[in-house]
C-alpha positions as a LaTeX table, in Angstrom:
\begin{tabular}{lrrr}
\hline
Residue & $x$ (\AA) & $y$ (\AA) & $z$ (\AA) \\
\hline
Unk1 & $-29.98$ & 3.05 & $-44.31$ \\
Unk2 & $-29.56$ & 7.04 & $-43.77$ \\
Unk3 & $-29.71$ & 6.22 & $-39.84$ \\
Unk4 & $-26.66$ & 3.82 & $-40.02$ \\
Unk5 & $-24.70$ & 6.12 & $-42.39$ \\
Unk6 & $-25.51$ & 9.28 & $-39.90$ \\
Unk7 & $-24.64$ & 6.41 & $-36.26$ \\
Unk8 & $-21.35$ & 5.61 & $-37.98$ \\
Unk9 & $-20.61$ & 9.58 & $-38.69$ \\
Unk10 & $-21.24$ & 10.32 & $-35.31$ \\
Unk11 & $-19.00$ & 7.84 & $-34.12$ \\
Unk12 & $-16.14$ & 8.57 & $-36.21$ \\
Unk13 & $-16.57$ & 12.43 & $-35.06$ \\
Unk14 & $-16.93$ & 11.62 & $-31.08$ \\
Unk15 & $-14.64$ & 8.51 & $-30.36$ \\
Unk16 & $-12.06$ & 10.62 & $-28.44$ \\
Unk17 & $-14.94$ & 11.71 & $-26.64$ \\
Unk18 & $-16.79$ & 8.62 & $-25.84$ \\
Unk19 & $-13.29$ & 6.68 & $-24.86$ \\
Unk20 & $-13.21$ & 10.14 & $-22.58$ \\
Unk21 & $-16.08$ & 9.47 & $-20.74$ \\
Unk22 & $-15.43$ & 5.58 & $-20.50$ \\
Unk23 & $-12.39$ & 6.68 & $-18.66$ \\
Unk24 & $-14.03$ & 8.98 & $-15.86$ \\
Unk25 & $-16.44$ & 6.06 & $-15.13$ \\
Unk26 & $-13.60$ & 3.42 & $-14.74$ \\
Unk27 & $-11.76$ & 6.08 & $-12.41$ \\
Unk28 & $-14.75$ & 7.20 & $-10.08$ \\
Unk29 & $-14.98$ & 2.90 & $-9.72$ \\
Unk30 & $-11.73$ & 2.81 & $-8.61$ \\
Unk31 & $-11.83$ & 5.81 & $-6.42$ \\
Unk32 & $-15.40$ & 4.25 & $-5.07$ \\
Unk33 & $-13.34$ & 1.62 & $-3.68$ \\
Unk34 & $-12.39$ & 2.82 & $-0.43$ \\
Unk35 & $-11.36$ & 0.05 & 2.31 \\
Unk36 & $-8.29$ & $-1.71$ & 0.11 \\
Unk37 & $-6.01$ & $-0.76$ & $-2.08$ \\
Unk38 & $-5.57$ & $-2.39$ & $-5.09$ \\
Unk39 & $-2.56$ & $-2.64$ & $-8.09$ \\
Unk40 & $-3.85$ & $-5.01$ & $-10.34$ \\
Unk41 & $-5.66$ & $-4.94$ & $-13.77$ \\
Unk42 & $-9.05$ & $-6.50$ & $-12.29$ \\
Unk43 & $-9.29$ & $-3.89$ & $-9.52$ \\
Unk44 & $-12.62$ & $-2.84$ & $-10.65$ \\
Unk45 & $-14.18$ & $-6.19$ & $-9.95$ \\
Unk46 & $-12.42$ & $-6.72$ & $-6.75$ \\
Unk47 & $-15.28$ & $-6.49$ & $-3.77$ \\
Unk48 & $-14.89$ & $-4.01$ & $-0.77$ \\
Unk49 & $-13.64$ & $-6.05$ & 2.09 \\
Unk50 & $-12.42$ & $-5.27$ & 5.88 \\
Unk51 & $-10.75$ & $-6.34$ & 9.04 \\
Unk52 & $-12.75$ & $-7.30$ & 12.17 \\
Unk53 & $-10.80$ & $-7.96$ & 15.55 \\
Unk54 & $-12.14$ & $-11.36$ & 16.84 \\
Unk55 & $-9.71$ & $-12.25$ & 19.66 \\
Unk56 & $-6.75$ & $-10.05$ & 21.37 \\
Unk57 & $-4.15$ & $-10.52$ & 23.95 \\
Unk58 & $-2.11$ & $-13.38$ & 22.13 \\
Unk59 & 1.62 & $-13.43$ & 22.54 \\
Unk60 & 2.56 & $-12.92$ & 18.72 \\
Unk61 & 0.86 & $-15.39$ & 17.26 \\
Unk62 & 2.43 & $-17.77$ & 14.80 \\
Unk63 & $-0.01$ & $-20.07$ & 13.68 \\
Unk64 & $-3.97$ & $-21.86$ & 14.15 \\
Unk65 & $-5.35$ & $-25.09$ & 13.30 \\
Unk66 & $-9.19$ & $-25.11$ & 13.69 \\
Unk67 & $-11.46$ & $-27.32$ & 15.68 \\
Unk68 & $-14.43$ & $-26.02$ & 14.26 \\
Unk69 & $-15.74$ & $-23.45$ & 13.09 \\
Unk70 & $-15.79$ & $-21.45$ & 16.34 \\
Unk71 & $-12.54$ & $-23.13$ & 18.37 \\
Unk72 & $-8.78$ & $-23.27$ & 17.21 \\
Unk73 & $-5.49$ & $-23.85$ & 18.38 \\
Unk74 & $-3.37$ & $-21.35$ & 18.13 \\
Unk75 & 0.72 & $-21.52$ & 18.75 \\
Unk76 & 2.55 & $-17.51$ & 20.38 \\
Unk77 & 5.18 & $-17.04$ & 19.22 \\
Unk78 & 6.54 & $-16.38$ & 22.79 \\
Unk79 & 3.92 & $-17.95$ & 24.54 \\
Unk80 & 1.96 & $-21.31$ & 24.96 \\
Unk81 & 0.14 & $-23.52$ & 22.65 \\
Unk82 & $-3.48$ & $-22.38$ & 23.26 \\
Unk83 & $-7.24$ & $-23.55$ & 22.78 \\
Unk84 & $-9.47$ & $-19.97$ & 21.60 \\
Unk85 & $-12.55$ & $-20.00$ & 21.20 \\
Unk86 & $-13.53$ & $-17.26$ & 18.02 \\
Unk87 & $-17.02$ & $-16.56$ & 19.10 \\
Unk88 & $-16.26$ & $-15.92$ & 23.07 \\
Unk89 & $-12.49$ & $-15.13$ & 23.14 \\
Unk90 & $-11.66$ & $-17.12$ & 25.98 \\
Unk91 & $-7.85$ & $-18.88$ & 26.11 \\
Unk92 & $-6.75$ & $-21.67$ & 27.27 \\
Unk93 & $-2.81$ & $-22.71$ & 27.65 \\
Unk94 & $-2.80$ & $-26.38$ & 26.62 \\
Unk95 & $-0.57$ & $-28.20$ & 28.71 \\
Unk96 & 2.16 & $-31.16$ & 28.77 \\
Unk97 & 4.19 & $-29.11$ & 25.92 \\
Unk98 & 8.16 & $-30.65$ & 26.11 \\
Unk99 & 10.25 & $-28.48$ & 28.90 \\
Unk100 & 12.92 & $-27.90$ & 25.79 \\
Unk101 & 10.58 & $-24.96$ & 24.21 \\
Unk102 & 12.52 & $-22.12$ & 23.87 \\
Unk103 & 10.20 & $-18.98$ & 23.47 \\
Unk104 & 12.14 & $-16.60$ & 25.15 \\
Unk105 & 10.93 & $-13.05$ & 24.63 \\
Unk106 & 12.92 & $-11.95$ & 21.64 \\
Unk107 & 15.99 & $-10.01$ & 22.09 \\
Unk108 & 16.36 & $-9.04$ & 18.79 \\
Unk109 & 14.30 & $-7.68$ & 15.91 \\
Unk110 & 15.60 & $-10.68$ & 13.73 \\
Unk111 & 15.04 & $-13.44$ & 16.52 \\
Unk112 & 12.79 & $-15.84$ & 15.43 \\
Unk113 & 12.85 & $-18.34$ & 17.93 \\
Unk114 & 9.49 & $-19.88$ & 19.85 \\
Unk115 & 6.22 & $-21.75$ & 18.52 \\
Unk116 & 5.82 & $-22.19$ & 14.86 \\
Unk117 & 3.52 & $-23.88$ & 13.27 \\
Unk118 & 0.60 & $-26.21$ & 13.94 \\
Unk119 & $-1.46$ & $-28.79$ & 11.97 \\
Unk120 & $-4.15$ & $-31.80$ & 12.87 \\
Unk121 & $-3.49$ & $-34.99$ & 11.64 \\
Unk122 & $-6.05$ & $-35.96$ & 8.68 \\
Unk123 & $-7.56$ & $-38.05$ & 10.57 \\
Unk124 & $-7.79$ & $-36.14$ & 13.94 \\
Unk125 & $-11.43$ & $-37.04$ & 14.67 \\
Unk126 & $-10.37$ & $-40.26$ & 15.45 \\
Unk127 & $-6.85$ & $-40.07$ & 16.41 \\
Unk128 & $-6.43$ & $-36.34$ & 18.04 \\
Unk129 & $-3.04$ & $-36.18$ & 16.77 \\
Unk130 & $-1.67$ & $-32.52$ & 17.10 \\
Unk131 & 1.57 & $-31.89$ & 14.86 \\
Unk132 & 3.80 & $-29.17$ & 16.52 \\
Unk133 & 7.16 & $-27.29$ & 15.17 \\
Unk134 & 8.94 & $-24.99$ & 17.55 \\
Unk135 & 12.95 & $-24.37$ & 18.84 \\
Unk136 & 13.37 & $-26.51$ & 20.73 \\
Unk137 & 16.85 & $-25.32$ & 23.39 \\
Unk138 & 19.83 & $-27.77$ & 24.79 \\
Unk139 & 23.19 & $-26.14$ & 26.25 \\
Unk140 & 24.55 & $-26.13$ & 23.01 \\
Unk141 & 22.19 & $-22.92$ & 21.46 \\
Unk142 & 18.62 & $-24.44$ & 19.97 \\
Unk143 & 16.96 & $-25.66$ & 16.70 \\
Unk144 & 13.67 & $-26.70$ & 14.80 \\
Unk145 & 12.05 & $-29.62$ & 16.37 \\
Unk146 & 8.71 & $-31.34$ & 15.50 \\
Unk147 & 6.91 & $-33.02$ & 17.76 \\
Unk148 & 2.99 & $-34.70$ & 17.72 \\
Unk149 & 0.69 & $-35.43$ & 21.10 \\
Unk150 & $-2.80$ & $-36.35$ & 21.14 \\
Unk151 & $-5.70$ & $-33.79$ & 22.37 \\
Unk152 & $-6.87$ & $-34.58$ & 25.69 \\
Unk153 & $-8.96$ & $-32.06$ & 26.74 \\
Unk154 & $-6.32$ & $-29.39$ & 28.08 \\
Unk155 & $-3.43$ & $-30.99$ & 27.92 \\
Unk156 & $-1.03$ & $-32.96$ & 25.36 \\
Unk157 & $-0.69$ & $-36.93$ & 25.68 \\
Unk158 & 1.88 & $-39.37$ & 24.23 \\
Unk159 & 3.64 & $-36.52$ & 23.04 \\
Unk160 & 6.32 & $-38.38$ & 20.13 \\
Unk161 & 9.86 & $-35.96$ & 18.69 \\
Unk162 & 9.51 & $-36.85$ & 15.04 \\
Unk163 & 12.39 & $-34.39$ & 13.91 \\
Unk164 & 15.06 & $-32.68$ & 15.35 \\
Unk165 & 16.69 & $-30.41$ & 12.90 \\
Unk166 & 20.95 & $-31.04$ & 14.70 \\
Unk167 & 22.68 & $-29.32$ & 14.94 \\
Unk168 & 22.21 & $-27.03$ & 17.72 \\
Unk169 & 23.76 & $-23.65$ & 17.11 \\
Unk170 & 23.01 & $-20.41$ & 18.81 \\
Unk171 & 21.92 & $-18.57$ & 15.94 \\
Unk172 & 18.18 & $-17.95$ & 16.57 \\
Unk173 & 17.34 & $-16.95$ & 12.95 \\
Unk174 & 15.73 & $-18.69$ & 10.04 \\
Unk175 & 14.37 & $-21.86$ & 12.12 \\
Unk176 & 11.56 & $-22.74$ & 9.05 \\
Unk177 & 8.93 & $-24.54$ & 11.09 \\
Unk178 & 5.64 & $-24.63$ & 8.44 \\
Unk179 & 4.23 & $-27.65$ & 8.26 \\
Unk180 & 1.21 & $-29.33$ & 5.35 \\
Unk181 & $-0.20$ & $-32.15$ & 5.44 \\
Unk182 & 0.14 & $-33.37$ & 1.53 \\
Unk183 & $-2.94$ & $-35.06$ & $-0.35$ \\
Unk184 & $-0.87$ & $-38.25$ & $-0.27$ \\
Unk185 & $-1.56$ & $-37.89$ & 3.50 \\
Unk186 & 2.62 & $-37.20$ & 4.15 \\
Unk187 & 3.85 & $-33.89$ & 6.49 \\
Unk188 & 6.09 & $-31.61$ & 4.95 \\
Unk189 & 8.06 & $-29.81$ & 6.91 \\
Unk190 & 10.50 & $-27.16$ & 6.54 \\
Unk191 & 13.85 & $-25.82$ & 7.83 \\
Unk192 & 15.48 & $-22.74$ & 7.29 \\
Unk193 & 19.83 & $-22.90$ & 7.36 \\
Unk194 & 20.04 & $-20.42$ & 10.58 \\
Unk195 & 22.47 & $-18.27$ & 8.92 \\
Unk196 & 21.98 & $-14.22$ & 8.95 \\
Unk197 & 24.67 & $-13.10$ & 6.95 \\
Unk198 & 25.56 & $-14.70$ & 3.92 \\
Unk199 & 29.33 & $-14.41$ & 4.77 \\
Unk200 & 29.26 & $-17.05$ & 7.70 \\
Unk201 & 28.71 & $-19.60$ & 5.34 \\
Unk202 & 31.25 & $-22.59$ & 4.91 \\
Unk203 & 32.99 & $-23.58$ & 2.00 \\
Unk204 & 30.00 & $-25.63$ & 0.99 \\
Unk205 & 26.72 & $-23.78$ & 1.83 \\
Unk206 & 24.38 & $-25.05$ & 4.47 \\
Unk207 & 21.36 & $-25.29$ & 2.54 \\
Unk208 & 23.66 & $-26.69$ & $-0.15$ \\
Unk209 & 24.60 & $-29.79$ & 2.08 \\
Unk210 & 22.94 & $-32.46$ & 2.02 \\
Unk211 & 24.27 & $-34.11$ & 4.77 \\
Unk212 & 23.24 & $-31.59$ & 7.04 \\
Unk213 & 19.81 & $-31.53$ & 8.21 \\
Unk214 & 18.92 & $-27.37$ & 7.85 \\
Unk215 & 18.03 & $-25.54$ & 4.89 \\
Unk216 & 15.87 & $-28.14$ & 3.55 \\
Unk217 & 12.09 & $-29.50$ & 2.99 \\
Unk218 & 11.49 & $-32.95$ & 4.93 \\
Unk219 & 8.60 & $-35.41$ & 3.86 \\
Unk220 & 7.65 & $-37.89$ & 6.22 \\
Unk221 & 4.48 & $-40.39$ & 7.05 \\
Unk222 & 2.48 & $-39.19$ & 9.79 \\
Unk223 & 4.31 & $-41.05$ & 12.51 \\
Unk224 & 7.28 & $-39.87$ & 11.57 \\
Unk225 & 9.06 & $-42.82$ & 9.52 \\
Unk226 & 10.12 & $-42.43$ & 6.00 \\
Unk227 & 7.89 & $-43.01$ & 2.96 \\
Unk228 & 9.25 & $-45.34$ & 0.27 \\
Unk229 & 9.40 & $-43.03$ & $-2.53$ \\
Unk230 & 11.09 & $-40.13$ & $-0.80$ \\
Unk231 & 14.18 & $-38.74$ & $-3.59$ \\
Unk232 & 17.39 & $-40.78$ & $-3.29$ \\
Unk233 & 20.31 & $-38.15$ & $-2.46$ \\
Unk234 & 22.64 & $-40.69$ & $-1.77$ \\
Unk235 & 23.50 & $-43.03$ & 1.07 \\
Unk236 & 25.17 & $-39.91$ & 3.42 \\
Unk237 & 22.03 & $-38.16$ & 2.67 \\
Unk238 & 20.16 & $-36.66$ & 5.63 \\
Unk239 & 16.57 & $-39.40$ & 6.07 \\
Unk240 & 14.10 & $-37.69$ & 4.92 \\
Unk241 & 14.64 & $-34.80$ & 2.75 \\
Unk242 & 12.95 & $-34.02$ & $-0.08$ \\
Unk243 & 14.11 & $-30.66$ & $-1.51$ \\
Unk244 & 16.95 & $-28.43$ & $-0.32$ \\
Unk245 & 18.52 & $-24.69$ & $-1.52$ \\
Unk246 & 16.42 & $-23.41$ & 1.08 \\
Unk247 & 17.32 & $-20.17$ & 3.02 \\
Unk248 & 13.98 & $-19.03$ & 5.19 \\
Unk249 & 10.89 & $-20.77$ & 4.06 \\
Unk250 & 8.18 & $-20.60$ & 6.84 \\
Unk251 & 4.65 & $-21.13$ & 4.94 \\
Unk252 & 3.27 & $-23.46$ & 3.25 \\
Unk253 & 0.00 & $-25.01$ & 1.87 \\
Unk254 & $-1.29$ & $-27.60$ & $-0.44$ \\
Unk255 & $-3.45$ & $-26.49$ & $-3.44$ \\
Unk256 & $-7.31$ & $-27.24$ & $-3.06$ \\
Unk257 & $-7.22$ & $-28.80$ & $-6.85$ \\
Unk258 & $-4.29$ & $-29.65$ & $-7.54$ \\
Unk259 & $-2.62$ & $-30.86$ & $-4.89$ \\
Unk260 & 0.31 & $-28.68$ & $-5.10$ \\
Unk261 & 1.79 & $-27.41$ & $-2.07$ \\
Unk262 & 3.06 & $-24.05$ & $-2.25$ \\
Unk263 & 5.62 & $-22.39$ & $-0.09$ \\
Unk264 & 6.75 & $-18.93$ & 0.84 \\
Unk265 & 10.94 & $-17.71$ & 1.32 \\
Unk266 & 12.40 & $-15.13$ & 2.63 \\
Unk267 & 15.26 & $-13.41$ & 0.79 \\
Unk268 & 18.07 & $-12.06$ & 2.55 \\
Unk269 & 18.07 & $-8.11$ & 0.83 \\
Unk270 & 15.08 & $-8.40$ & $-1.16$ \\
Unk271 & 14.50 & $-11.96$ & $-3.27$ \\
Unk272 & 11.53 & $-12.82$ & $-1.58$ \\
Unk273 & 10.02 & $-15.93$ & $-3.03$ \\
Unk274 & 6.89 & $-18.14$ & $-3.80$ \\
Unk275 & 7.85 & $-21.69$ & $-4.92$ \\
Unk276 & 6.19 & $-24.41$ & $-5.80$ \\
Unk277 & 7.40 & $-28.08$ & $-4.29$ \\
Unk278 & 8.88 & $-30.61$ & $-6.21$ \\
Unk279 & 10.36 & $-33.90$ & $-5.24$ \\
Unk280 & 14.39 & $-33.56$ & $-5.60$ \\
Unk281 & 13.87 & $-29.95$ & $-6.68$ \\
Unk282 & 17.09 & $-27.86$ & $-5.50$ \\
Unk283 & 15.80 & $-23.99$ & $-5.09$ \\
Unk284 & 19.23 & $-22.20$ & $-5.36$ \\
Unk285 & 20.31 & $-20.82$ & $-1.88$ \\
Unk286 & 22.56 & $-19.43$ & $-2.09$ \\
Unk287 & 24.21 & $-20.20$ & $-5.30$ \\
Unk288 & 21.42 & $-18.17$ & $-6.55$ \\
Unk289 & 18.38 & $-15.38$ & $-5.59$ \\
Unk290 & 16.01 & $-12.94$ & $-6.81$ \\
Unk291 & 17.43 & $-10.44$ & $-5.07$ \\
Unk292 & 20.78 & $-9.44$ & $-3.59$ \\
Unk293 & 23.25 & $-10.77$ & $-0.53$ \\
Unk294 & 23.35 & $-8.98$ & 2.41 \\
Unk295 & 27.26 & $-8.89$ & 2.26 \\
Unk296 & 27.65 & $-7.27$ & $-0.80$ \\
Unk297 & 31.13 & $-9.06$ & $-0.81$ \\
Unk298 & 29.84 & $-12.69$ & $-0.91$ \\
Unk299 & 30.42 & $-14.57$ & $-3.93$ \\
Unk300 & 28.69 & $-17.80$ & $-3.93$ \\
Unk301 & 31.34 & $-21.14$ & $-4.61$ \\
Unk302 & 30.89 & $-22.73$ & $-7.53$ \\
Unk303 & 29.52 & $-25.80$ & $-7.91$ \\
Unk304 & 28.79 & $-28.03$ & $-10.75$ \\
Unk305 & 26.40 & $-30.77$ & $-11.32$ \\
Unk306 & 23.60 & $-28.46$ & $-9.78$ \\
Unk307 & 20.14 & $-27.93$ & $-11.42$ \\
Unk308 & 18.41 & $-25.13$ & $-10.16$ \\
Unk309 & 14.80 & $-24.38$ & $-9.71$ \\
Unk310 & 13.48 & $-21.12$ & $-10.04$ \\
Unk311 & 10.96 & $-19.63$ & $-8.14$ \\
Unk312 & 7.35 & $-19.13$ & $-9.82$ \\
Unk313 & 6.88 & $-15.56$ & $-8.38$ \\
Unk314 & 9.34 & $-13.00$ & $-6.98$ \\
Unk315 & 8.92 & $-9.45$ & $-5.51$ \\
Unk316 & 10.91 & $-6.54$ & $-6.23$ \\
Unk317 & 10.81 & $-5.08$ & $-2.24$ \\
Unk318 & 10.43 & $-6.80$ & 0.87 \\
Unk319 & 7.91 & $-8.44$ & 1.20 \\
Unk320 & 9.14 & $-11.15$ & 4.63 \\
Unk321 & 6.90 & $-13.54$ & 3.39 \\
Unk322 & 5.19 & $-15.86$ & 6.35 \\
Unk323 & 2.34 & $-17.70$ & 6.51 \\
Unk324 & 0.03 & $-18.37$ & 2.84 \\
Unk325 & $-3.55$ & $-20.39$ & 1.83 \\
Unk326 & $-5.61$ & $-20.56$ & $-1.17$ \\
Unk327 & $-8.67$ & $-19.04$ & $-1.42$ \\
Unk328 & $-12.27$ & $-21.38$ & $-2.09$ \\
Unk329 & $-14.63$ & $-19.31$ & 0.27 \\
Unk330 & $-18.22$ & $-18.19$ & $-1.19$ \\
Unk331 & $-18.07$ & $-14.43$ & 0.37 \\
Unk332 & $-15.74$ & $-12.92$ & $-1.92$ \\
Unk333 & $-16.38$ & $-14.83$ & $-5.46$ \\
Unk334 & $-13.34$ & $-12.54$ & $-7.18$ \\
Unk335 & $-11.00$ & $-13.67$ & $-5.01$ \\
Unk336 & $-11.69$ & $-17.71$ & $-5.40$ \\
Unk337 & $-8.69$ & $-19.83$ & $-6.06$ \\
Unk338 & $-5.85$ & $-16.67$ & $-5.33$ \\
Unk339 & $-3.59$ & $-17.15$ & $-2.90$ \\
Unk340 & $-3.12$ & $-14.88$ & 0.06 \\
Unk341 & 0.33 & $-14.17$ & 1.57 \\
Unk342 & 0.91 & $-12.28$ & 4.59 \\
Unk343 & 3.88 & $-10.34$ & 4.93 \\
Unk344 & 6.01 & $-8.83$ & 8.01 \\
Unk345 & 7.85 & $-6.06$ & 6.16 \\
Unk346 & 5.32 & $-3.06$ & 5.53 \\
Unk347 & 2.51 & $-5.44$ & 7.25 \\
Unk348 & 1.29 & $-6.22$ & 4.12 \\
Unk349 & $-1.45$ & $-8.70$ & 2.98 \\
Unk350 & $-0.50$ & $-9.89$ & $-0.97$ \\
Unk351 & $-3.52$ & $-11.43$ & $-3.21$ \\
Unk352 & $-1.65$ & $-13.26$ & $-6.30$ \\
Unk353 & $-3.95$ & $-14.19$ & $-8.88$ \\
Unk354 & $-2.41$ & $-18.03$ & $-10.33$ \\
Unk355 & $-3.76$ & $-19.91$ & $-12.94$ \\
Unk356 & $-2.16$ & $-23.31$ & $-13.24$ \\
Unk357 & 1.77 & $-22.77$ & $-12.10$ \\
Unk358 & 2.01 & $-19.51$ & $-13.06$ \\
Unk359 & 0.94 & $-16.33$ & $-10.80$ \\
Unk360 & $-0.33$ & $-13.65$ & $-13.67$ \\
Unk361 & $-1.03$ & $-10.55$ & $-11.04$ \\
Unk362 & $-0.68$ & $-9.22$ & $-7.31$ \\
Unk363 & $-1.89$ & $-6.81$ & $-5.22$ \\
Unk364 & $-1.90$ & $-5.12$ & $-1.72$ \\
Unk365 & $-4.57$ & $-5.40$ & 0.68 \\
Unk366 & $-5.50$ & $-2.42$ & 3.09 \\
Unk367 & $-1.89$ & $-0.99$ & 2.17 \\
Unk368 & $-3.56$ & 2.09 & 3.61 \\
Unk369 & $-3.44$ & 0.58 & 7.24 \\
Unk370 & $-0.60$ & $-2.40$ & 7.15 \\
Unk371 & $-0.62$ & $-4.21$ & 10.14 \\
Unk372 & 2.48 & $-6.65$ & 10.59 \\
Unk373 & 0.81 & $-10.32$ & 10.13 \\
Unk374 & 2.34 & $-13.44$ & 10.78 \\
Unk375 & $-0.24$ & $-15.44$ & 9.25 \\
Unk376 & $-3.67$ & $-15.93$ & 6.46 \\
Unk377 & $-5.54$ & $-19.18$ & 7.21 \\
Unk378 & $-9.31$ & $-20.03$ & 5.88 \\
Unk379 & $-11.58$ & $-21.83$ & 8.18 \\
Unk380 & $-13.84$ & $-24.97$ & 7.42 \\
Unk381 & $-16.86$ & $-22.62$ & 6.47 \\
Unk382 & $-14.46$ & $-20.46$ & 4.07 \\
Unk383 & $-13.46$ & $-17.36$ & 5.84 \\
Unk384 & $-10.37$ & $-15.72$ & 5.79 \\
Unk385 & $-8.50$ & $-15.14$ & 8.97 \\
Unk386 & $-5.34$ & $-13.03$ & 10.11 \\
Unk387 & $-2.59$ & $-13.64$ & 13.11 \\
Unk388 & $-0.68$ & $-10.67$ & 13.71 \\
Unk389 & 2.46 & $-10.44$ & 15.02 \\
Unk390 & 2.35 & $-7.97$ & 17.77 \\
Unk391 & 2.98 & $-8.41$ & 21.34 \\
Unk392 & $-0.49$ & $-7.61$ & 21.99 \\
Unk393 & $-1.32$ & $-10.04$ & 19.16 \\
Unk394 & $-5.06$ & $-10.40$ & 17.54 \\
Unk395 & $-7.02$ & $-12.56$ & 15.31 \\
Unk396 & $-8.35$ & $-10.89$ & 12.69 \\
Unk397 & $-11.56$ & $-11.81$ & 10.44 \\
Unk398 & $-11.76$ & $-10.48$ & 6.75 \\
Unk399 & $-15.44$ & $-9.33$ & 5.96 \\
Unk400 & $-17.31$ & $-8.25$ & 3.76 \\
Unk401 & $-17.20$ & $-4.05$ & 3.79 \\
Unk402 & $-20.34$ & $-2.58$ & 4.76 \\
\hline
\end{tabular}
């Protein structure tokens, strides 16, 4: 009895102290650290992790579908649609690509005009459907176009348009072009509304429209036609779409348990945005944002009848969302089911931690050396890879830190 009486003296005496001490420990953890840097409240148990370069001398690289474990496709930005192989490095320009491509080398910081995105059909092993988005050009300026060939060997056969995004402006901003294949086996697709400036808008927004075919998110069945229980917008309605109030929106993915898809959007000062898809959903642009307009004169119009959805995460800087995937890989167990978003602004890598439909904490990855990246896939086996968008452009590998 006199020990417990003493223990709980000593305590009351030395709690400032002990707390103290508790303190230094948690801070030489975090200092012990080293190859990331981390913001959230679960830094402590996040593991060491690094970039290794696996492939180089891409042409900004947008996006990669893989083969196997070992061979991907991979779309440049201003370049070709291209077989790599991970383990050797060795490229190979895929041919029979539609002569409308326009990947012209960028004149212009905000240009975003070339390959997007790529995605196999569900079924590839037995069909060797390749999906496709990219800006596609006519005399009349360009816009997003989505096309699907089969694999044969190098080159692209019975190559099919399945969406052309009209009309054809010569903006060269905002295009869109990510592309998921659902759970219910449909593409998604989306399309940004090409305007820069907030001002340019008419009298009725673009992405506010629905009889005009940008600033949306399409669903369609593989080949292209309509599925049956696509929203109703009305009989003027562009065929096809399935959410709209979209400004920039250029990744998306589908949630391994869920089924959710997930997509990233650019603000235009600020605003940047991670939604999450819903049939009919309307996502505000630009009646509404996060952030601010980039004409500080712009006042949206009003319109009535108009639900809004928000957006289930925001950032308070830039972020220039791109490409994003969910996380079910074995080397990093403190990282299963986040979500990783790469970023253009500050070449930053974002881990958000999400339970359910909500995201509860983020954080930066290897802030200390930000690399612009275009986009974060996983592979078959569960590793996380990197595109960045350079014009020297590499494929990155995150590892485990030594």
């Amino acid at each position: 009895m006199k020990f417990y009486v003493r223990l709980t003296a000593f305590l009351a005496e030395n709690i400032t102290m002990i707390f103290a001490y508790q303190h230094f420990v948690y801070y030489l953890l975090l200092l012990s650290l080293g190859s990331c840097t981390y913001v959230s409240a679960d830094a402590e148990t996040t593991p060491q992790a690094q970039r290794v370069t696996v492939v180089t001398g891409l042409i900004r690289p947008w996006s990669m579908a893989f083969l196997s474990e070992e061979e991907v496709l991979v779309t440049e930005k201003e370049g070709s649609l291209k077989r790599v192989n991970l383990a050797t490095g060795t490229q190979q320009v895929i041919k029979g690509f539609p002569k409308d491509l326009d990947n012209t080398p960028q004149h212009d910081p905000r240009d975003n005009a070339g390959l997007f995105d790529v995605v196999l059909d569900p079924d590839y092993a037995n069909s060797a459907w390749v999906y496709i988005a990219y800006s596609a050009s006519e005399p009349g300026g360009s816009t997003t176009k989505v096309i699907r060939g089969q694999l044969r060997k190098d080159s692209l056969t019975n190559v099919q348009a399945l969406l052309v995004a009209e009309p054809f402006s010569p903006d060269r901003f905002h295009y869109g072009g990510g592309m998921v294949f659902g759970t219910d086996n449909k593409l998604y697709v989306t399309v940004g509304e090409r305007y820069f400036r907030e001002i340019e808008q008419p009298s009725l927004p673009i992405a506010q429209d629905v009889q005009d075919r940008r600033g949306m998110i399409y669903r369609l069945n593989p080949d292209g036609s309509l599925p049956d229980d696509n929203p109703d917008w009305g009989s003027d309605a562009v065929p096809g779409a399935y959410a709209i109030g979209i400004r920039a929106a250029q990744g998306i993915t589908c949630h391994p348990e869920s089924g959710q898809i997930w997509f990233s959007e650019h603000g235009s000062r600020q605003g940047d945005e991670i939604n999450i898809l819903q049939a009919g959903a309307n996502y505000g642009w630009p009646l509404q944002t996060t952030g601010q307009y980039r004409d500080s004169a712009y006042i949206p119009p009003p319109i009535g009848d108009r639900v809004l959805t928000d957006p289930v995460w925001s950032w308070d800087e830039t972020v220039a969302p791109t490409g994003l995937t969910f996380y079910t890989g074995s080397e990093f167990p403190a990282w299963q089911g986040s979500l990783f978003v790469a970023g253009l602004s500050g070449g930053s890598l974002r881990r958000l931690t999400v339970e359910g439909e909500q995201v509860k904490a983020a954080e930066k990855l290897f802030a200390d050396d930000p690399i612009r990246l275009r986009q974060v896939i996983q592979s078959p086996g569960g590793k996380l890879y990197l595109l960045t968008d350079e014009i020297e452009g590499r494929i990155l590998r995150i590892d485990p830190a030594p």
